[in-house]
PDB file of C-alpha atoms in Angstrom:
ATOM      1  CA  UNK N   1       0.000   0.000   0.000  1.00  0.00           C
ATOM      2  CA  UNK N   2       3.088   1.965   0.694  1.00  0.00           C
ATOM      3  CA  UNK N   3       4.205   1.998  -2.482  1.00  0.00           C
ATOM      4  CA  UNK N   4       0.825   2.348  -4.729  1.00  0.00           C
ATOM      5  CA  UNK N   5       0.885   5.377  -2.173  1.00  0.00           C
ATOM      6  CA  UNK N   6       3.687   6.662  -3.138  1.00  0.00           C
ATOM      7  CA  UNK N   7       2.645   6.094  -6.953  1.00  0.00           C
ATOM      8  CA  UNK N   8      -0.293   7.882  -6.776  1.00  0.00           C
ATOM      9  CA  UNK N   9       1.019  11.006  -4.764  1.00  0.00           C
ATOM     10  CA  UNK N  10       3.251  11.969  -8.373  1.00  0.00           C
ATOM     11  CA  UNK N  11      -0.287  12.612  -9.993  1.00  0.00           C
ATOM     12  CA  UNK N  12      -0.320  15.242  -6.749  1.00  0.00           C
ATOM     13  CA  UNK N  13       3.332  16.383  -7.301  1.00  0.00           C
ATOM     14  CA  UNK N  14       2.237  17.021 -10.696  1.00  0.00           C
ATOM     15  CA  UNK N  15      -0.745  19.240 -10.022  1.00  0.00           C
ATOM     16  CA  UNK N  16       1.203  21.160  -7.405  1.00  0.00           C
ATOM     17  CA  UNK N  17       4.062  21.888  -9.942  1.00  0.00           C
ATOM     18  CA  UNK N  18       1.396  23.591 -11.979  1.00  0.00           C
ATOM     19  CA  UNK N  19      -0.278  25.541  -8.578  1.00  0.00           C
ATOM     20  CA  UNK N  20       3.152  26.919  -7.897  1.00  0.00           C
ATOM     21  CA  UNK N  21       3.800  28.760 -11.298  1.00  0.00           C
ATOM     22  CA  UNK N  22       2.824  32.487 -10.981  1.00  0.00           C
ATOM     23  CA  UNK N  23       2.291  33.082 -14.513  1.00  0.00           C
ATOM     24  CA  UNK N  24       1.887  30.479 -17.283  1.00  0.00           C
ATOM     25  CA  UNK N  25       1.614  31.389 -21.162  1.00  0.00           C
ATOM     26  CA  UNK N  26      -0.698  29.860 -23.871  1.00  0.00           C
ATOM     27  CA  UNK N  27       2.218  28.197 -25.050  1.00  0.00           C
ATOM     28  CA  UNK N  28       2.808  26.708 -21.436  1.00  0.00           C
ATOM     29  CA  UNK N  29      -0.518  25.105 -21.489  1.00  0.00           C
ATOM     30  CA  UNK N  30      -0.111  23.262 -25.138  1.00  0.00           C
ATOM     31  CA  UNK N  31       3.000  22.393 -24.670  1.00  0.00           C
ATOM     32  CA  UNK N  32       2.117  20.836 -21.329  1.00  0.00           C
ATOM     33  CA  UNK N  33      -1.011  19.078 -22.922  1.00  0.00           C
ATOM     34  CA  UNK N  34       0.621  17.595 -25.899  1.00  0.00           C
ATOM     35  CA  UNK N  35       3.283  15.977 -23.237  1.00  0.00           C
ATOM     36  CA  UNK N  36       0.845  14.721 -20.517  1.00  0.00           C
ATOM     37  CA  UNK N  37      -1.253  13.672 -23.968  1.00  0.00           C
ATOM     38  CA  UNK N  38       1.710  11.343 -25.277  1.00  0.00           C
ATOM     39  CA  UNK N  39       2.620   9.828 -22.220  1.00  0.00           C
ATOM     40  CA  UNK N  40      -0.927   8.775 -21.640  1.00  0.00           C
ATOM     41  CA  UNK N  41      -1.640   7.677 -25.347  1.00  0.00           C
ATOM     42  CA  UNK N  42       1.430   5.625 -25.183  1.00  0.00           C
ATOM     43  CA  UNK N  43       0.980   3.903 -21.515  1.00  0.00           C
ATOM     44  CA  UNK N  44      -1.941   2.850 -22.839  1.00  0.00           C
ATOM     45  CA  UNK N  45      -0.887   1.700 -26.148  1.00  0.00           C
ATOM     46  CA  UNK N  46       2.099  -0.105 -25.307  1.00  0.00           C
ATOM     47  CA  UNK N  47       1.458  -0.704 -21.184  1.00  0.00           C
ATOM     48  CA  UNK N  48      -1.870  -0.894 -20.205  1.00  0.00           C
ATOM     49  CA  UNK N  49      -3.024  -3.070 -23.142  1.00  0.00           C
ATOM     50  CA  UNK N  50      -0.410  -5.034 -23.564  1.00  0.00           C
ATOM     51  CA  UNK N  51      -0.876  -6.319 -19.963  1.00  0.00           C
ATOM     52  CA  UNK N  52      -4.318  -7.084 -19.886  1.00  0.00           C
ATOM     53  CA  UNK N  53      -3.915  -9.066 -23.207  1.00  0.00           C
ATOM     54  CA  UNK N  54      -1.029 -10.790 -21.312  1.00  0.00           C
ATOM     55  CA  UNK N  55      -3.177 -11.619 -18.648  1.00  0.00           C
ATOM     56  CA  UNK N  56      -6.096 -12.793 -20.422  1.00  0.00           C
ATOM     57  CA  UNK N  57      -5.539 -12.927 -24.276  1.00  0.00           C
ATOM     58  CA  UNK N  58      -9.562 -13.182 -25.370  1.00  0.00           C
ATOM     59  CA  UNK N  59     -11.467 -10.860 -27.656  1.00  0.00           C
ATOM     60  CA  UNK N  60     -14.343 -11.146 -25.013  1.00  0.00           C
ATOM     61  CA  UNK N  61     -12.213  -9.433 -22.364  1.00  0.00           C
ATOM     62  CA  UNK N  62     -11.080  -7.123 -25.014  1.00  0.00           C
ATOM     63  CA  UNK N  63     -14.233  -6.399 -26.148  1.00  0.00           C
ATOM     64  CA  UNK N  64     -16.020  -5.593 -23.089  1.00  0.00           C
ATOM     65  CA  UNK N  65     -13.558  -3.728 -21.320  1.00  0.00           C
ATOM     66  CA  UNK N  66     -13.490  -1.450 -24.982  1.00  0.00           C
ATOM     67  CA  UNK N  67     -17.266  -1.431 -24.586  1.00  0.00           C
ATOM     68  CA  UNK N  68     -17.372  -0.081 -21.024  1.00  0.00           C
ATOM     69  CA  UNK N  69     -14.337   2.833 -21.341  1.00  0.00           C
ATOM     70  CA  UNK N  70     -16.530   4.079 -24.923  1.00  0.00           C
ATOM     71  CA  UNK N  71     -19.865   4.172 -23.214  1.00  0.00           C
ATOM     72  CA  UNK N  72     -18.447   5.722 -20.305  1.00  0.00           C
ATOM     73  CA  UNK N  73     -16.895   8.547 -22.053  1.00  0.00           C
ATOM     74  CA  UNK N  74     -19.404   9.298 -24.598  1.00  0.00           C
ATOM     75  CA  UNK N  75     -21.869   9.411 -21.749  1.00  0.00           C
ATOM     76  CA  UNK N  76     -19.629  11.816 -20.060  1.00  0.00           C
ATOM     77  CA  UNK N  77     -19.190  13.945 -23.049  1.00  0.00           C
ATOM     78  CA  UNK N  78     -22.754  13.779 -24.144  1.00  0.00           C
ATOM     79  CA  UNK N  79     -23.446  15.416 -20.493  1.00  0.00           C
ATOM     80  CA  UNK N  80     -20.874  17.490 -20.460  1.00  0.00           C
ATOM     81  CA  UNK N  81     -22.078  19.499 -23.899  1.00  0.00           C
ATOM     82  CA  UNK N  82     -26.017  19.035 -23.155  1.00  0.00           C
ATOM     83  CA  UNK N  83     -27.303  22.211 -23.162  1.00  0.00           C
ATOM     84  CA  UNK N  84     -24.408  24.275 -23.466  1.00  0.00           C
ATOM     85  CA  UNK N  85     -24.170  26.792 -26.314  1.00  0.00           C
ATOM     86  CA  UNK N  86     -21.293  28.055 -28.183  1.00  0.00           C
ATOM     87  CA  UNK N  87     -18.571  28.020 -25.150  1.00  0.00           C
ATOM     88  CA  UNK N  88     -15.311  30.669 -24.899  1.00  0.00           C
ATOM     89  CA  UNK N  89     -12.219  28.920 -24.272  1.00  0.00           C
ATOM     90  CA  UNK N  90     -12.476  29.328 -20.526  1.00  0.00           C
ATOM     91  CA  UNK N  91     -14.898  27.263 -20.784  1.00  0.00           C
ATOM     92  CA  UNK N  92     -13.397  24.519 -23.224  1.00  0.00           C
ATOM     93  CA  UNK N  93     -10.303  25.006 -20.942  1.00  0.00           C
ATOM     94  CA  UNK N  94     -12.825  24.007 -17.465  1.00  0.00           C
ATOM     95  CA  UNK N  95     -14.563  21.403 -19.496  1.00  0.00           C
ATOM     96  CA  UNK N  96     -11.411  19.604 -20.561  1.00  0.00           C
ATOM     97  CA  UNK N  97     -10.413  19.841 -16.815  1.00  0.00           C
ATOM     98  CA  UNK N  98     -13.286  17.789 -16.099  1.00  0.00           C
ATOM     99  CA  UNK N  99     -13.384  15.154 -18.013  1.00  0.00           C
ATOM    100  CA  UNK N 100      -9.376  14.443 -17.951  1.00  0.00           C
ATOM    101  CA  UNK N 101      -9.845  14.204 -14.737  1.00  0.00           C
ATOM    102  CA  UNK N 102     -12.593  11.713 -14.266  1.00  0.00           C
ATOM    103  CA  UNK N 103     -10.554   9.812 -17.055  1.00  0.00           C
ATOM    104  CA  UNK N 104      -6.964   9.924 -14.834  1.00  0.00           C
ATOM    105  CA  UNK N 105      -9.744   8.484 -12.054  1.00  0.00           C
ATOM    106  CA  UNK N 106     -11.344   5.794 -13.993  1.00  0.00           C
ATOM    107  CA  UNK N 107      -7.133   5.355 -15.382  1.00  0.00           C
ATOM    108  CA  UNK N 108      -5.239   4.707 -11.931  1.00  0.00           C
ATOM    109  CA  UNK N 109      -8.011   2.654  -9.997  1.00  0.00           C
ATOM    110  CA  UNK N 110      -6.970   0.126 -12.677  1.00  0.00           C
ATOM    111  CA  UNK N 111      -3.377   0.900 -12.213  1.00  0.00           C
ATOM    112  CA  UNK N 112      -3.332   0.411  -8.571  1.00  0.00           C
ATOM    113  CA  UNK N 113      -5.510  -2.800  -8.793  1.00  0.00           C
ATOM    114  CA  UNK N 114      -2.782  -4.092 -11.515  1.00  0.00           C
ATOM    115  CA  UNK N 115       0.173  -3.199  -8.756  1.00  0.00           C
ATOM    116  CA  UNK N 116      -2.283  -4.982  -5.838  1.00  0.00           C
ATOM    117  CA  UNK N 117      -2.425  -8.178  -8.384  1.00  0.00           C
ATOM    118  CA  UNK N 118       1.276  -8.079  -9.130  1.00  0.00           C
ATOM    119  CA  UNK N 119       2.127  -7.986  -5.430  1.00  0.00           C
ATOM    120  CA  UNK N 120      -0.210 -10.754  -4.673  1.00  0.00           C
ATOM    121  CA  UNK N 121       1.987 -12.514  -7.466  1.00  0.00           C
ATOM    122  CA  UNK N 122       5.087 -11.513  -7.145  1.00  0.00           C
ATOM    123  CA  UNK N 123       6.445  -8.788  -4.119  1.00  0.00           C
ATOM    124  CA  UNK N 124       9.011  -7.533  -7.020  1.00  0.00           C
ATOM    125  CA  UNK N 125       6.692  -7.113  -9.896  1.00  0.00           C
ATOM    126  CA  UNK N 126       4.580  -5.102  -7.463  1.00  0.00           C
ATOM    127  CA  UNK N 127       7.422  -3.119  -6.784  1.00  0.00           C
ATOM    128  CA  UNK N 128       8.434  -2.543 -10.450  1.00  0.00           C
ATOM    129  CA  UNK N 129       5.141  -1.989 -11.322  1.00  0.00           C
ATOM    130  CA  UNK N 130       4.614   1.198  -8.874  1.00  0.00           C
ATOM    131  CA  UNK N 131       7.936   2.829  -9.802  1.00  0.00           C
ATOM    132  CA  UNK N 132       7.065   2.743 -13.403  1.00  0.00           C
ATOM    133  CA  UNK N 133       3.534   4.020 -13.070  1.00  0.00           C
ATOM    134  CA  UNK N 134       4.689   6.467 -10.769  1.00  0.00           C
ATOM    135  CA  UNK N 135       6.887   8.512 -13.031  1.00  0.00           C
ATOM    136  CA  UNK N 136       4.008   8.458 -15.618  1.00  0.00           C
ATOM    137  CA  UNK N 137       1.632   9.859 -13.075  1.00  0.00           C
ATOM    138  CA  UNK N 138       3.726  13.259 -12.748  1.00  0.00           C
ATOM    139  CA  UNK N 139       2.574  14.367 -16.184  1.00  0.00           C
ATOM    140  CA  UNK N 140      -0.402  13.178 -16.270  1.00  0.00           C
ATOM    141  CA  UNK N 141      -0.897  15.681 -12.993  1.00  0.00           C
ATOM    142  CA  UNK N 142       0.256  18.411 -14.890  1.00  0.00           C
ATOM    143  CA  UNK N 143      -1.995  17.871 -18.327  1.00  0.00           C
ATOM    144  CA  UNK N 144      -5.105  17.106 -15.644  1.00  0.00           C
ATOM    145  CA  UNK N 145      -3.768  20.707 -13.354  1.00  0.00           C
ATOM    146  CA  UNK N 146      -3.084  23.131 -16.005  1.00  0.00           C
ATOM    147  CA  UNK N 147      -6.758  23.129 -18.260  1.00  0.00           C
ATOM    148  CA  UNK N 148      -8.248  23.950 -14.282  1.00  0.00           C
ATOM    149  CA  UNK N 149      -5.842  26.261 -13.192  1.00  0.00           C
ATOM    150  CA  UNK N 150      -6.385  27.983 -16.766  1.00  0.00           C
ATOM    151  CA  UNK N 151     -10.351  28.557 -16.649  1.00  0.00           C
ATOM    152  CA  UNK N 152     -10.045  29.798 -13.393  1.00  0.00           C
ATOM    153  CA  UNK N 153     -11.046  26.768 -10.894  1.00  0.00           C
ATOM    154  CA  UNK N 154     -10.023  27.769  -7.294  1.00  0.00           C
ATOM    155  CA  UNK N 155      -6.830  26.044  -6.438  1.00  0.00           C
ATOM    156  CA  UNK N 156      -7.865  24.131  -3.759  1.00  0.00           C
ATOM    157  CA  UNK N 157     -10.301  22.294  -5.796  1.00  0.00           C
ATOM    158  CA  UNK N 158      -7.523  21.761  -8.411  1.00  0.00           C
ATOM    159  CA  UNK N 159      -6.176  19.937  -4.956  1.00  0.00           C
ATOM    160  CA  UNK N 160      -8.872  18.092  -3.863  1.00  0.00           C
ATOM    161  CA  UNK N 161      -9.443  16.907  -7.209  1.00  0.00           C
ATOM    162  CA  UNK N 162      -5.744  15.406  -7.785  1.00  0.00           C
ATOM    163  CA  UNK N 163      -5.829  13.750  -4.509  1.00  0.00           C
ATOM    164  CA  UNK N 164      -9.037  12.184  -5.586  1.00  0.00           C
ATOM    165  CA  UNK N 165      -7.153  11.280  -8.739  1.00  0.00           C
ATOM    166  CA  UNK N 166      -3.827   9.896  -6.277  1.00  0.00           C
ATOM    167  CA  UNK N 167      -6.752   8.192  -3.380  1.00  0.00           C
ATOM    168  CA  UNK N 168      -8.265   6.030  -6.933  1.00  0.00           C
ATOM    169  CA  UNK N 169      -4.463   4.248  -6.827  1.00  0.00           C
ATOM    170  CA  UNK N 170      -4.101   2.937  -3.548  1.00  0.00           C
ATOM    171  CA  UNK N 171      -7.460   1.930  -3.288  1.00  0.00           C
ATOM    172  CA  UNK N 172      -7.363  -0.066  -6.229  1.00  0.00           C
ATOM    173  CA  UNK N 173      -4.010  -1.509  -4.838  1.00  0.00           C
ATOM    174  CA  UNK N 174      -5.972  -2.979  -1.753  1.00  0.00           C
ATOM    175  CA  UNK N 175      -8.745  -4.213  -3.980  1.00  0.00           C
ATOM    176  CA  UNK N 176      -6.692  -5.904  -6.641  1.00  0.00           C
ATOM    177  CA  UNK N 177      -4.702  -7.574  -3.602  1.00  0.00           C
ATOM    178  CA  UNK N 178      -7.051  -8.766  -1.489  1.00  0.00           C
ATOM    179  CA  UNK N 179     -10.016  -9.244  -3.812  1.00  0.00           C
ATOM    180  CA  UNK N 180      -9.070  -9.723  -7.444  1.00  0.00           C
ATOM    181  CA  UNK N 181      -5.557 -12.007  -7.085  1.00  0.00           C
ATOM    182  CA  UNK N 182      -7.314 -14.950  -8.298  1.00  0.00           C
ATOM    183  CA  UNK N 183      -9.747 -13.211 -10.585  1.00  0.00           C
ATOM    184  CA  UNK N 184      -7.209 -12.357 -13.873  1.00  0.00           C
ATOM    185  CA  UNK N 185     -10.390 -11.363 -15.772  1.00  0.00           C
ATOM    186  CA  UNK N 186     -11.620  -8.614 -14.152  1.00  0.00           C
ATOM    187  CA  UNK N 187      -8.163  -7.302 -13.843  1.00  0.00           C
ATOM    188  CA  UNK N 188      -7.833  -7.144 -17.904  1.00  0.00           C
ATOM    189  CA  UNK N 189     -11.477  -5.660 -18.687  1.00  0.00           C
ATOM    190  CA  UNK N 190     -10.380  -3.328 -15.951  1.00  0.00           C
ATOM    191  CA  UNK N 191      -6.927  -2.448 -17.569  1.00  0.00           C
ATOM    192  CA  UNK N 192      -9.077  -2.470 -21.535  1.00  0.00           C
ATOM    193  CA  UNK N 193     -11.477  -0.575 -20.154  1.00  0.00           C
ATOM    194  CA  UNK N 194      -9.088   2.654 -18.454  1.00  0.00           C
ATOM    195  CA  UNK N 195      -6.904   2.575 -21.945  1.00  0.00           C
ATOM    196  CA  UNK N 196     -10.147   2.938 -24.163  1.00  0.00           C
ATOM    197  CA  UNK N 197     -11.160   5.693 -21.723  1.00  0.00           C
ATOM    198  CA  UNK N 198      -7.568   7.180 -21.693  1.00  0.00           C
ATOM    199  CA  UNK N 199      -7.710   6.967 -25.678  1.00  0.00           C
ATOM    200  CA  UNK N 200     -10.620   8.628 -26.012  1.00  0.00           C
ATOM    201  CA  UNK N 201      -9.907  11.634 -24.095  1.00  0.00           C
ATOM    202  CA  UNK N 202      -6.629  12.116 -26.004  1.00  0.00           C
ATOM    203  CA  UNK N 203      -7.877  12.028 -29.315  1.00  0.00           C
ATOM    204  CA  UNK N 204     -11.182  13.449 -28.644  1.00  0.00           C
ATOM    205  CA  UNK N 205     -10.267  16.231 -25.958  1.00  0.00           C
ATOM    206  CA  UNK N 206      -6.684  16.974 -25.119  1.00  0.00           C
ATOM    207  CA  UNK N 207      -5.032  17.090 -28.395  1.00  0.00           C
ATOM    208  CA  UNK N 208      -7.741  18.655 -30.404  1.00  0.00           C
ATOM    209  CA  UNK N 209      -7.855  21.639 -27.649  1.00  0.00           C
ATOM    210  CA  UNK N 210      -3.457  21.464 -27.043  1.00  0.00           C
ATOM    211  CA  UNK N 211      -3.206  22.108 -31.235  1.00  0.00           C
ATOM    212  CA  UNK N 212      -6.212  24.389 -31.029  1.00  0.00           C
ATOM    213  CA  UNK N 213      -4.278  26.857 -28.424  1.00  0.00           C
ATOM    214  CA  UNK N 214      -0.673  26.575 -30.401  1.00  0.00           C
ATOM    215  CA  UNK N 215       0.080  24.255 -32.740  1.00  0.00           C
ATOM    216  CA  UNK N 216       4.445  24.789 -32.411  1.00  0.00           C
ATOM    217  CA  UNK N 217       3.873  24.261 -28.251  1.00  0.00           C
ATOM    218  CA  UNK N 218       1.854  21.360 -28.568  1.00  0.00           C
ATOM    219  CA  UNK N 219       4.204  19.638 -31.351  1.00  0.00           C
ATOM    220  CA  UNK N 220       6.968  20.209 -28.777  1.00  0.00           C
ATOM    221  CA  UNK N 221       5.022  18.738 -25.788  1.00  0.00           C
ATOM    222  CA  UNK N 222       4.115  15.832 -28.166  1.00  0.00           C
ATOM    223  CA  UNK N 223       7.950  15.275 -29.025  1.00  0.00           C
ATOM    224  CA  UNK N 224       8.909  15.347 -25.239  1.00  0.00           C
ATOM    225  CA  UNK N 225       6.297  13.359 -24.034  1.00  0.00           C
ATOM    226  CA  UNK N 226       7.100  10.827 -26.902  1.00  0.00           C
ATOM    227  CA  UNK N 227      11.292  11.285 -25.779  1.00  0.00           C
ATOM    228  CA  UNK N 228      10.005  10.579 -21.666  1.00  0.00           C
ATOM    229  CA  UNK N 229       7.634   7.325 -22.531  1.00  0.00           C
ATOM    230  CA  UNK N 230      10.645   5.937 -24.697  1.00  0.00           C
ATOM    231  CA  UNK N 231      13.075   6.618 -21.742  1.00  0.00           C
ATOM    232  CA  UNK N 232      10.871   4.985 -19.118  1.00  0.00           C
ATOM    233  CA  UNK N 233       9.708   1.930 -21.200  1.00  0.00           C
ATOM    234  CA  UNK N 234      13.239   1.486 -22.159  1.00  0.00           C
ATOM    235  CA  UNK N 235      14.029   1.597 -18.155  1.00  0.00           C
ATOM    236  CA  UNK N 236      11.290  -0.603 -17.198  1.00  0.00           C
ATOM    237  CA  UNK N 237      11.271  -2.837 -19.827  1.00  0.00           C
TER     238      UNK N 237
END
């Protein structure tokens, strides 16, 4: 618990790297988006999914858990843009807030459940698994912080919200432990179902608006991000 802890206070660290900056640009915000963007895309590309086929290699599994992260996030966006007019990008800004971070929550219960299982396993797969989802969680902190901070959310619900985001880990640490160590198949439609929701909100929400504020920034975030993922998959792997 210690360590899924640990791994879920970097999504905090992130979000209070963005609460200490005094000013930020446009170009801040992009470029910060297009990296927490890339890192996400490709943890759940070549992490996340990877895993859960590993685990239990059946379309079923793969199907449902796609099924579950789609309907949840077109639900979510569907509610999010009922009844809302032609917004200002305060608002887009506030919106995309939102719904990254109810994605980085429906991402790292998952996660933590995935370190639980892989301590119930193995104490030293546990172990690798928190470090490497750890340094992951820092930008995805900072891409879920700066949209907030930027529409002009109060900073201690910026706060409340991360450690909402950093509470999902451990708690799905303790559950994939003690509950879900002999249940491999609700640990991959678990893992399916936080990459489809991940994926969405990248392609459908945090690139779109990252390009939409400055192309150049975001195309530089992108390339970092892209630079970081290889560095830590190279590391873990």
């Amino acid at each position: 618990m210690w360590f899924s802890s640990l791994t879920g206070a970097a999504t905090l660290l992130g979000t209070m790297l963005v609460l200490r900056l005094k000013r930020f640009s446009l170009q801040w915000i992009a470029c910060s988006l297009g990296l927490s963007a890339t890192v996400m895309l490709f943890v759940s590309l070549f992490e996340m999914l990877p895993t859960a086929l590993k685990l239990c290699p059946s379309w079923i599994h793969l199907g449902i858990g796609m099924m579950m992260g789609l309907t949840l996030m077109e639900s979510i966006h569907c509610f999010s843009e009922a009844g809302a007019g032609k917004k200002n990008a305060m608002d887009r800004d506030r919106r995309l807030g939102w719904v990254l971070s109810l994605a980085v929550i429906a991402h790292n219960f998952p996660e933590g459940a995935a370190i639980g299982v892989g301590f119930g396993v193995k104490p030293e797969l546990g172990v690798t698994l928190a470090l490497a989802m750890a340094v992951h969680n820092l930008p995805e902190g900072i891409g879920m912080a700066a949209p907030l901070l930027a529409s002009g959310v109060r900073r201690r619900w910026i706060v409340l919200i991360s450690l909402g985001a950093s509470g999902a880990l451990p708690l799905g640490t303790w559950l994939g432990f003690y509950l879900l160590t002999g249940s491999l198949d609700w640990v991959a439609i678990s893992l399916i179902f936080a990459a489809t929701a991940m994926i969405w909100v990248v392609t459908q929400e945090v690139f779109p608006r990252a390009m939409e504020i400055s192309p150049k920034a975001a195309r530089w975030g992108s390339v970092f991000g892209l630079l970081f993922s290889l560095m830590i998959h190279t590391l873990h792997g």
